[in-house]
Amino acid sequence: MRCDTVWYNAHLMTLDAAGNGLGVIRDGVVASVQGHIVHVGPASAAPVFAADERIDCNGRWISPGLIDCHTHLVYAGNRAGEFEQRLQGASYADIARAGGGIVSTVRATRAASEAELLAASLPRLDAMLAEGVTTLEIKSGYGLTLVDEAKQLHVARQLGQLRKVEVVRTFLGAHAIPPGRDGQDYIDEVCQVMIPAIAAQALAEAVDVFCENIAFSPAQAQQVFEAAQRHGLAIKIHAEQLSNQHGAELAARFGALSADHVEHLDDAGIAAMRTAGTTAVLLPGAFYFTRDTTLPPIGKLREAGVALALATDSNPGTSPLTSPLLAMNMAATLFRMTVDECIAGFTREAARALGRHGRIGRLATGLECNLAIWNIEAPADLVYRMGFNPLHARVFRGEPAP
Ligand code: NIG
Ligand code: FE
């Protein structure tokens, strides 16, 4: 069999077995042609390869490249001062109501040039890549005017051009009420002006809404979803993070790709998500950093067969986290998710949350050849250690990606 590259002498987490396991193949091989996987399987059953390049993995493990399916990576400024206020006892909601929180990042992001935003965001992206990320989603939401939201989305695109990584862009105009604006008036502008423009310029492929008592109501979220559908954008939601607004249920009725956070999700929400095939994106970094105590209903979601993805939620306010590996550890420790669920949450299930299940997130013939090669003895090592990075190499679309 002719191929561009073959990786051999490796153990594989294919994430492609029947059931929900890791699909482990000991002593396996992966082969690629033009950035796509053309063969995955045990060495004992492999064809003879005529390969341009043969890479001996020396017994390392290969997983699909990691996918961070929920980040707010592009922003300016930082909120360390607010962190200190929280250490003195102020809550996230108190700070937001007093004009801090998201709105303070909006001020800094509006004031930054595109070049400054890019320079501020690149080290955060590089931290993700260093841990094997090959795809990440980046939301806008710190501009809250068409020009400033577009600026964030342009920077997100540039990040994807500067590094070997796929950046998926989501328009989160409905993240917070801009200072000095009426919430309903702003949502009308999001729906009538911003979404049509974002879609026409192909600046994002999905919309997201922060549906919460300190942000937008379910009725306003519905308005955004209707506008998104009119303009062919996919739907995501920040739902049930601080209270139960029934946002996940609403989003599921619109065929949402994912409902994210979902700490306060109820049974009706779970049922709606199952029916619609909406993925739950769990964000243990935000849970940890805000010292949340309401656990997402993981057992019930699992029982219902709702797909469970994980993400860093990388943002300056509630999750200043750029480590998918630490997020996996937090998901295991705080949410009692299994090792298999944690790894699947950053690969196969994250691909689902981005509508890319058929393209990335597994080691399977026909999928893009995005790989993370690890210096570990067993898959559990990825989840178990804290603050340690065992990545050996990253491969993006068949190419080594330093
Ligand atoms: O995902 N919940 C809303 N958005 C972010 C927080 C953003 C911020 O505080 O800057 C989140 O937690
Ligand atoms: Fe978020």
GROMACS .gro file of C-alpha atoms and ligand atoms in nm:
model
  415
    1MET     CA    1   0.000   0.000   0.000
    2ARG     CA    2   0.147   0.338  -0.097
    3CYS     CA    3   0.129   0.616   0.161
    4ASP     CA    4   0.299   0.944   0.253
    5THR     CA    5   0.377   0.857   0.615
    6VAL     CA    6   0.340   0.554   0.838
    7TRP     CA    7   0.369   0.570   1.218
    8TYR     CA    8   0.460   0.231   1.365
    9ASN     CA    9   0.568   0.070   1.690
   10ALA     CA   10   0.293   0.264   1.870
   11HIS     CA   11  -0.003   0.188   2.092
   12LEU     CA   12  -0.320   0.352   1.965
   13MET     CA   13  -0.623   0.509   2.130
   14THR     CA   14  -0.848   0.505   1.825
   15LEU     CA   15  -1.167   0.623   2.002
   16ASP     CA   16  -1.330   0.424   1.726
   17ALA     CA   17  -1.449   0.104   1.891
   18ALA     CA   18  -1.809  -0.005   1.927
   19GLY     CA   19  -1.934   0.127   2.261
   20ASN     CA   20  -1.770   0.419   2.430
   21GLY     CA   21  -1.424   0.288   2.514
   22LEU     CA   22  -1.091   0.416   2.391
   23GLY     CA   23  -1.061   0.153   2.118
   24VAL     CA   24  -0.708   0.061   2.220
   25ILE     CA   25  -0.483  -0.119   1.972
   26ARG     CA   26  -0.152  -0.236   2.118
   27ASP     CA   27   0.138  -0.237   1.872
   28GLY     CA   28  -0.052  -0.057   1.599
   29VAL     CA   29   0.019   0.142   1.285
   30VAL     CA   30  -0.136   0.453   1.131
   31ALA     CA   31  -0.078   0.554   0.768
   32SER     CA   32  -0.166   0.879   0.592
   33VAL     CA   33  -0.205   1.009   0.239
   34GLN     CA   34  -0.255   1.380   0.169
   35GLY     CA   35  -0.343   1.459   0.528
   36HIS     CA   36  -0.596   1.180   0.571
   37ILE     CA   37  -0.577   0.848   0.750
   38VAL     CA   38  -0.574   0.560   0.502
   39HIS     CA   39  -0.504   0.276   0.743
   40VAL     CA   40  -0.528   0.211   1.120
   41GLY     CA   41  -0.481  -0.129   1.280
   42PRO     CA   42  -0.257  -0.375   1.457
   43ALA     CA   43   0.091  -0.424   1.314
   44SER     CA   44   0.021  -0.795   1.287
   45ALA     CA   45  -0.251  -0.735   1.029
   46ALA     CA   46  -0.097  -0.436   0.847
   47PRO     CA   47  -0.037  -0.434   0.472
   48VAL     CA   48   0.317  -0.381   0.339
   49PHE     CA   49   0.355  -0.003   0.308
   50ALA     CA   50   0.553   0.179   0.040
   51ALA     CA   51   0.586   0.495   0.249
   52ASP     CA   52   0.775   0.818   0.178
   53GLU     CA   53   0.840   0.846   0.550
   54ARG     CA   54   0.838   0.584   0.826
   55ILE     CA   55   0.821   0.707   1.186
   56ASP     CA   56   0.923   0.470   1.466
   57CYS     CA   57   0.720   0.571   1.773
   58ASN     CA   58   0.932   0.353   2.006
   59GLY     CA   59   0.634   0.218   2.199
   60ARG     CA   60   0.471   0.558   2.260
   61TRP     CA   61   0.094   0.609   2.256
   62ILE     CA   62  -0.095   0.789   1.978
   63SER     CA   63  -0.434   0.951   2.031
   64PRO     CA   64  -0.633   1.171   1.797
   65GLY     CA   65  -0.512   1.532   1.822
   66LEU     CA   66  -0.696   1.699   2.109
   67ILE     CA   67  -0.997   1.919   2.033
   68ASP     CA   68  -1.087   2.209   2.264
   69CYS     CA   69  -1.448   2.274   2.164
   70HIS     CA   70  -1.522   2.578   2.387
   71THR     CA   71  -1.279   2.866   2.434
   72HIS     CA   72  -1.282   3.245   2.456
   73LEU     CA   73  -0.913   3.257   2.369
   74VAL     CA   74  -0.904   3.595   2.192
   75TYR     CA   75  -0.924   3.883   2.438
   76ALA     CA   76  -0.712   4.167   2.575
   77GLY     CA   77  -0.632   4.260   2.934
   78ASN     CA   78  -0.661   4.027   3.227
   79ARG     CA   79  -0.876   3.995   3.535
   80ALA     CA   80  -0.623   3.914   3.806
   81GLY     CA   81  -0.757   4.210   4.008
   82GLU     CA   82  -1.105   4.064   3.995
   83PHE     CA   83  -0.962   3.731   4.106
   84GLU     CA   84  -0.822   3.911   4.411
   85GLN     CA   85  -1.165   4.067   4.476
   86ARG     CA   86  -1.315   3.721   4.468
   87LEU     CA   87  -1.055   3.609   4.719
   88GLN     CA   88  -1.194   3.885   4.944
   89GLY     CA   89  -1.544   3.739   4.914
   90ALA     CA   90  -1.708   3.905   4.611
   91SER     CA   91  -1.897   3.664   4.383
   92TYR     CA   92  -1.873   3.641   4.002
   93ALA     CA   93  -2.229   3.773   3.975
   94ASP     CA   94  -2.159   4.062   4.222
   95ILE     CA   95  -1.863   4.171   4.012
   96ALA     CA   96  -2.062   4.147   3.688
   97ARG     CA   97  -2.346   4.356   3.836
   98ALA     CA   98  -2.096   4.620   3.951
   99GLY     CA   99  -1.974   4.670   3.592
  100GLY     CA  100  -1.672   4.440   3.612
  101GLY     CA  101  -1.653   4.087   3.481
  102ILE     CA  102  -1.713   4.033   3.112
  103VAL     CA  103  -1.763   4.406   3.056
  104SER     CA  104  -1.413   4.490   3.181
  105THR     CA  105  -1.266   4.251   2.923
  106VAL     CA  106  -1.491   4.416   2.664
  107ARG     CA  107  -1.332   4.754   2.741
  108ALA     CA  108  -0.979   4.614   2.704
  109THR     CA  109  -1.065   4.419   2.388
  110ARG     CA  110  -1.228   4.719   2.220
  111ALA     CA  111  -0.922   4.931   2.297
  112ALA     CA  112  -0.679   4.677   2.148
  113SER     CA  113  -0.574   4.679   1.783
  114GLU     CA  114  -0.594   4.360   1.580
  115ALA     CA  115  -0.216   4.323   1.611
  116GLU     CA  116  -0.231   4.367   1.989
  117LEU     CA  117  -0.510   4.115   2.023
  118LEU     CA  118  -0.316   3.868   1.813
  119ALA     CA  119  -0.002   3.916   2.022
  120ALA     CA  120  -0.202   3.868   2.344
  121SER     CA  121  -0.373   3.552   2.218
  122LEU     CA  122  -0.085   3.370   2.052
  123PRO     CA  123   0.088   3.253   2.375
  124ARG     CA  124  -0.244   3.109   2.492
  125LEU     CA  125  -0.283   2.920   2.165
  126ASP     CA  126   0.076   2.797   2.187
  127ALA     CA  127   0.011   2.661   2.536
  128MET     CA  128  -0.277   2.456   2.393
  129LEU     CA  129  -0.072   2.329   2.100
  130ALA     CA  130   0.204   2.224   2.339
  131GLU     CA  131  -0.047   1.978   2.489
  132GLY     CA  132  -0.148   1.824   2.158
  133VAL     CA  133  -0.443   2.037   2.049
  134THR     CA  134  -0.504   2.024   1.673
  135THR     CA  135  -0.851   2.185   1.663
  136LEU     CA  136  -1.000   2.454   1.879
  137GLU     CA  137  -1.312   2.661   1.885
  138ILE     CA  138  -1.280   3.033   1.957
  139LYS     CA  139  -1.579   3.251   2.041
  140SER     CA  140  -1.614   3.624   2.002
  141GLY     CA  141  -1.814   3.802   2.272
  142TYR     CA  142  -1.573   4.061   2.410
  143GLY     CA  143  -1.645   4.319   2.140
  144LEU     CA  144  -2.025   4.359   2.153
  145THR     CA  145  -2.028   4.587   1.849
  146LEU     CA  146  -2.016   4.452   1.496
  147VAL     CA  147  -1.672   4.604   1.435
  148ASP     CA  148  -1.522   4.473   1.758
  149GLU     CA  149  -1.679   4.127   1.730
  150ALA     CA  150  -1.549   4.105   1.372
  151LYS     CA  151  -1.205   4.212   1.497
  152GLN     CA  152  -1.197   3.920   1.741
  153LEU     CA  153  -1.310   3.678   1.470
  154HIS     CA  154  -1.046   3.808   1.228
  155VAL     CA  155  -0.781   3.749   1.493
  156ALA     CA  156  -0.915   3.397   1.550
  157ARG     CA  157  -0.877   3.332   1.176
  158GLN     CA  158  -0.522   3.469   1.178
  159LEU     CA  159  -0.431   3.237   1.466
  160GLY     CA  160  -0.537   2.945   1.246
  161GLN     CA  161  -0.316   3.077   0.965
  162LEU     CA  162  -0.012   3.134   1.185
  163ARG     CA  163  -0.010   2.788   1.340
  164LYS     CA  164  -0.085   2.434   1.222
  165VAL     CA  165  -0.425   2.408   1.387
  166GLU     CA  166  -0.788   2.429   1.277
  167VAL     CA  167  -0.970   2.721   1.439
  168VAL     CA  168  -1.350   2.697   1.445
  169ARG     CA  169  -1.516   3.034   1.498
  170THR     CA  170  -1.837   3.105   1.689
  171PHE     CA  171  -2.018   3.439   1.713
  172LEU     CA  172  -2.106   3.512   2.077
  173GLY     CA  173  -2.244   3.864   2.032
  174ALA     CA  174  -2.505   3.772   2.295
  175HIS     CA  175  -2.246   3.734   2.571
  176ALA     CA  176  -2.325   4.040   2.785
  177ILE     CA  177  -2.533   4.356   2.761
  178PRO     CA  178  -2.294   4.626   2.636
  179PRO     CA  179  -2.248   4.909   2.886
  180GLY     CA  180  -2.504   5.184   2.829
  181ARG     CA  181  -2.729   4.970   2.607
  182ASP     CA  182  -3.077   4.833   2.661
  183GLY     CA  183  -3.061   4.451   2.650
  184GLN     CA  184  -3.355   4.404   2.414
  185ASP     CA  185  -3.242   4.681   2.184
  186TYR     CA  186  -2.898   4.517   2.169
  187ILE     CA  187  -3.041   4.171   2.094
  188ASP     CA  188  -3.245   4.322   1.809
  189GLU     CA  189  -2.920   4.457   1.666
  190VAL     CA  190  -2.748   4.118   1.713
  191CYS     CA  191  -3.029   3.951   1.516
  192GLN     CA  192  -3.102   4.211   1.251
  193VAL     CA  193  -2.758   4.356   1.183
  194MET     CA  194  -2.476   4.153   1.334
  195ILE     CA  195  -2.577   3.794   1.248
  196PRO     CA  196  -2.656   3.877   0.884
  197ALA     CA  197  -2.318   4.053   0.849
  198ILE     CA  198  -2.121   3.778   1.027
  199ALA     CA  199  -2.285   3.514   0.807
  200ALA     CA  200  -2.240   3.715   0.485
  201GLN     CA  201  -1.867   3.757   0.554
  202ALA     CA  202  -1.832   3.395   0.673
  203LEU     CA  203  -1.674   3.516   0.997
  204ALA     CA  204  -1.824   3.237   1.205
  205GLU     CA  205  -2.001   2.907   1.151
  206ALA     CA  206  -2.210   2.906   1.469
  207VAL     CA  207  -2.375   3.138   1.719
  208ASP     CA  208  -2.368   3.106   2.096
  209VAL     CA  209  -2.575   3.285   2.363
  210PHE     CA  210  -2.506   3.332   2.734
  211CYS     CA  211  -2.855   3.250   2.863
  212GLU     CA  212  -2.855   3.348   3.230
  213ASN     CA  213  -3.018   3.588   3.475
  214ILE     CA  214  -2.711   3.816   3.452
  215ALA     CA  215  -2.710   3.800   3.070
  216PHE     CA  216  -2.989   3.710   2.822
  217SER     CA  217  -3.332   3.554   2.873
  218PRO     CA  218  -3.457   3.238   2.701
  219ALA     CA  219  -3.687   3.455   2.486
  220GLN     CA  220  -3.386   3.659   2.371
  221ALA     CA  221  -3.186   3.341   2.311
  222GLN     CA  222  -3.472   3.213   2.097
  223GLN     CA  223  -3.460   3.531   1.890
  224VAL     CA  224  -3.087   3.475   1.830
  225PHE     CA  225  -3.144   3.111   1.732
  226GLU     CA  226  -3.414   3.209   1.483
  227ALA     CA  227  -3.178   3.461   1.325
  228ALA     CA  228  -2.899   3.200   1.317
  229GLN     CA  229  -3.126   2.954   1.139
  230ARG     CA  230  -3.227   3.213   0.882
  231HIS     CA  231  -2.858   3.267   0.805
  232GLY     CA  232  -2.742   2.906   0.811
  233LEU     CA  233  -2.537   2.924   1.130
  234ALA     CA  234  -2.517   2.636   1.377
  235ILE     CA  235  -2.634   2.685   1.735
  236LYS     CA  236  -2.460   2.657   2.073
  237ILE     CA  237  -2.553   2.787   2.416
  238HIS     CA  238  -2.401   2.870   2.756
  239ALA     CA  239  -2.683   2.718   2.958
  240GLU     CA  240  -2.771   2.648   3.318
  241GLN     CA  241  -2.432   2.766   3.451
  242LEU     CA  242  -2.560   2.970   3.746
  243SER     CA  243  -2.933   2.889   3.746
  244ASN     CA  244  -3.185   2.681   3.553
  245GLN     CA  245  -3.321   2.898   3.271
  246HIS     CA  246  -3.426   2.595   3.059
  247GLY     CA  247  -3.185   2.722   2.796
  248ALA     CA  248  -3.050   2.380   2.704
  249GLU     CA  249  -3.400   2.256   2.633
  250LEU     CA  250  -3.469   2.556   2.415
  251ALA     CA  251  -3.143   2.519   2.225
  252ALA     CA  252  -3.206   2.146   2.175
  253ARG     CA  253  -3.542   2.230   2.017
  254PHE     CA  254  -3.341   2.434   1.764
  255GLY     CA  255  -3.114   2.135   1.699
  256ALA     CA  256  -2.818   2.286   1.885
  257LEU     CA  257  -2.480   2.119   1.843
  258SER     CA  258  -2.411   2.164   2.214
  259ALA     CA  259  -2.531   2.304   2.544
  260ASP     CA  260  -2.235   2.404   2.759
  261HIS     CA  261  -2.179   2.422   3.140
  262VAL     CA  262  -2.523   2.270   3.233
  263GLU     CA  263  -2.462   2.251   3.609
  264HIS     CA  264  -2.830   2.331   3.679
  265LEU     CA  265  -2.976   2.119   3.397
  266ASP     CA  266  -3.299   1.935   3.485
  267ASP     CA  267  -3.457   1.613   3.359
  268ALA     CA  268  -3.658   1.789   3.087
  269GLY     CA  269  -3.339   1.947   2.958
  270ILE     CA  270  -3.161   1.613   2.950
  271ALA     CA  271  -3.453   1.452   2.763
  272ALA     CA  272  -3.459   1.733   2.507
  273MET     CA  273  -3.084   1.705   2.452
  274ARG     CA  274  -3.106   1.330   2.405
  275THR     CA  275  -3.388   1.364   2.152
  276ALA     CA  276  -3.203   1.631   1.954
  277GLY     CA  277  -2.858   1.468   1.978
  278THR     CA  278  -2.723   1.782   2.146
  279THR     CA  279  -2.383   1.727   2.310
  280ALA     CA  280  -2.325   1.840   2.671
  281VAL     CA  281  -1.997   2.033   2.693
  282LEU     CA  282  -1.871   2.018   3.052
  283LEU     CA  283  -1.630   2.286   3.170
  284PRO     CA  284  -1.455   2.174   3.488
  285GLY     CA  285  -1.211   2.467   3.480
  286ALA     CA  286  -1.495   2.717   3.527
  287PHE     CA  287  -1.654   2.493   3.792
  288TYR     CA  288  -1.324   2.484   3.981
  289PHE     CA  289  -1.228   2.849   3.941
  290THR     CA  290  -1.568   2.987   4.045
  291ARG     CA  291  -1.580   2.734   4.331
  292ASP     CA  292  -1.914   2.611   4.206
  293THR     CA  293  -2.075   2.345   4.420
  294THR     CA  294  -2.360   2.231   4.196
  295LEU     CA  295  -2.232   1.940   3.991
  296PRO     CA  296  -2.362   1.888   3.639
  297PRO     CA  297  -2.600   1.587   3.636
  298ILE     CA  298  -2.335   1.361   3.486
  299GLY     CA  299  -2.492   1.032   3.596
  300LYS     CA  300  -2.825   1.119   3.439
  301LEU     CA  301  -2.664   1.251   3.120
  302ARG     CA  302  -2.462   0.931   3.093
  303GLU     CA  303  -2.769   0.717   3.154
  304ALA     CA  304  -2.963   0.908   2.890
  305GLY     CA  305  -2.683   0.855   2.639
  306VAL     CA  306  -2.616   1.227   2.590
  307ALA     CA  307  -2.264   1.273   2.449
  308LEU     CA  308  -2.026   1.429   2.705
  309ALA     CA  309  -1.757   1.659   2.570
  310LEU     CA  310  -1.502   1.849   2.776
  311ALA     CA  311  -1.335   2.184   2.711
  312THR     CA  312  -1.115   2.439   2.886
  313ASP     CA  313  -1.358   2.735   2.850
  314SER     CA  314  -1.033   2.933   2.836
  315ASN     CA  315  -1.138   3.289   2.934
  316PRO     CA  316  -1.010   3.564   3.162
  317GLY     CA  317  -1.299   3.560   3.409
  318THR     CA  318  -1.410   3.212   3.503
  319SER     CA  319  -1.146   2.979   3.359
  320PRO     CA  320  -0.802   3.126   3.284
  321LEU     CA  321  -0.697   2.780   3.176
  322THR     CA  322  -0.500   2.678   2.870
  323SER     CA  323  -0.439   2.317   2.967
  324PRO     CA  324  -0.668   2.046   2.829
  325LEU     CA  325  -0.475   1.791   3.034
  326LEU     CA  326  -0.548   1.974   3.359
  327ALA     CA  327  -0.913   2.005   3.251
  328MET     CA  328  -0.919   1.625   3.212
  329ASN     CA  329  -0.778   1.582   3.562
  330MET     CA  330  -1.040   1.823   3.699
  331ALA     CA  331  -1.318   1.637   3.517
  332ALA     CA  332  -1.205   1.313   3.677
  333THR     CA  333  -1.145   1.457   4.023
  334LEU     CA  334  -1.438   1.698   4.049
  335PHE     CA  335  -1.696   1.534   3.820
  336ARG     CA  336  -1.590   1.170   3.872
  337MET     CA  337  -1.567   1.117   3.499
  338THR     CA  338  -1.376   0.806   3.392
  339VAL     CA  339  -1.041   0.815   3.216
  340ASP     CA  340  -1.211   0.697   2.896
  341GLU     CA  341  -1.473   0.973   2.924
  342CYS     CA  342  -1.208   1.239   2.986
  343ILE     CA  343  -1.004   1.141   2.680
  344ALA     CA  344  -1.315   1.096   2.463
  345GLY     CA  345  -1.438   1.434   2.589
  346PHE     CA  346  -1.136   1.607   2.433
  347THR     CA  347  -1.142   1.402   2.111
  348ARG     CA  348  -1.443   1.213   1.970
  349GLU     CA  349  -1.712   1.392   2.171
  350ALA     CA  350  -1.556   1.735   2.123
  351ALA     CA  351  -1.565   1.671   1.747
  352ARG     CA  352  -1.937   1.606   1.783
  353ALA     CA  353  -1.985   1.934   1.972
  354LEU     CA  354  -1.832   2.110   1.669
  355GLY     CA  355  -2.032   1.917   1.409
  356ARG     CA  356  -1.714   1.745   1.290
  357HIS     CA  357  -1.765   1.387   1.404
  358GLY     CA  358  -1.714   1.255   1.051
  359ARG     CA  359  -1.388   1.446   0.998
  360ILE     CA  360  -1.180   1.451   1.318
  361GLY     CA  361  -1.165   1.315   1.673
  362ARG     CA  362  -1.093   0.946   1.601
  363LEU     CA  363  -0.822   0.738   1.439
  364ALA     CA  364  -1.020   0.591   1.153
  365THR     CA  365  -0.978   0.554   0.778
  366GLY     CA  366  -1.095   0.862   0.592
  367LEU     CA  367  -1.059   1.105   0.882
  368GLU     CA  368  -0.804   1.387   0.894
  369CYS     CA  369  -0.468   1.266   1.019
  370ASN     CA  370  -0.444   1.478   1.334
  371LEU     CA  371  -0.238   1.297   1.597
  372ALA     CA  372  -0.097   1.353   1.944
  373ILE     CA  373   0.197   1.125   2.027
  374TRP     CA  374   0.254   1.079   2.400
  375ASN     CA  375   0.537   0.963   2.628
  376ILE     CA  376   0.308   0.766   2.857
  377GLU     CA  377   0.279   0.411   2.979
  378ALA     CA  378  -0.100   0.395   2.973
  379PRO     CA  379  -0.392   0.624   2.873
  380ALA     CA  380  -0.470   0.698   3.240
  381ASP     CA  381  -0.137   0.885   3.266
  382LEU     CA  382  -0.291   1.167   3.058
  383VAL     CA  383  -0.563   1.224   3.315
  384TYR     CA  384  -0.380   1.135   3.635
  385ARG     CA  385  -0.088   1.375   3.642
  386MET     CA  386  -0.122   1.745   3.719
  387GLY     CA  387   0.092   2.016   3.562
  388PHE     CA  388   0.297   1.766   3.365
  389ASN     CA  389   0.302   1.753   2.988
  390PRO     CA  390   0.398   1.420   2.829
  391LEU     CA  391   0.342   1.529   2.467
  392HIS     CA  392   0.613   1.397   2.236
  393ALA     CA  393   0.486   1.528   1.901
  394ARG     CA  394   0.183   1.670   1.727
  395VAL     CA  395   0.074   1.591   1.373
  396PHE     CA  396  -0.169   1.818   1.186
  397ARG     CA  397  -0.326   1.691   0.865
  398GLY     CA  398  -0.045   1.440   0.819
  399GLU     CA  399   0.238   1.690   0.877
  400PRO     CA  400   0.463   1.720   1.184
  401ALA     CA  401   0.341   2.029   1.365
  402PRO     CA  402   0.587   2.170   1.619
  403NIG     O1  403  -1.799   3.059   2.975
  403NIG     N1  404  -2.040   3.236   3.107
  403NIG     C1  405  -2.007   3.325   3.030
  403NIG     N2  406  -1.891   3.332   2.968
  403NIG     C2  407  -1.770   3.283   3.017
  403NIG     C3  408  -1.714   3.376   3.119
  403NIG     C4  409  -1.660   3.494   3.053
  403NIG     C5  410  -1.595   3.595   3.141
  403NIG     O2  411  -1.619   3.601   3.264
  403NIG     O3  412  -1.519   3.673   3.083
  403NIG     C6  413  -1.783   3.141   3.063
  403NIG     O4  414  -1.776   3.107   3.182
  404FE      FE  415  -1.767   2.996   2.799
   0.00000   0.00000   0.00000
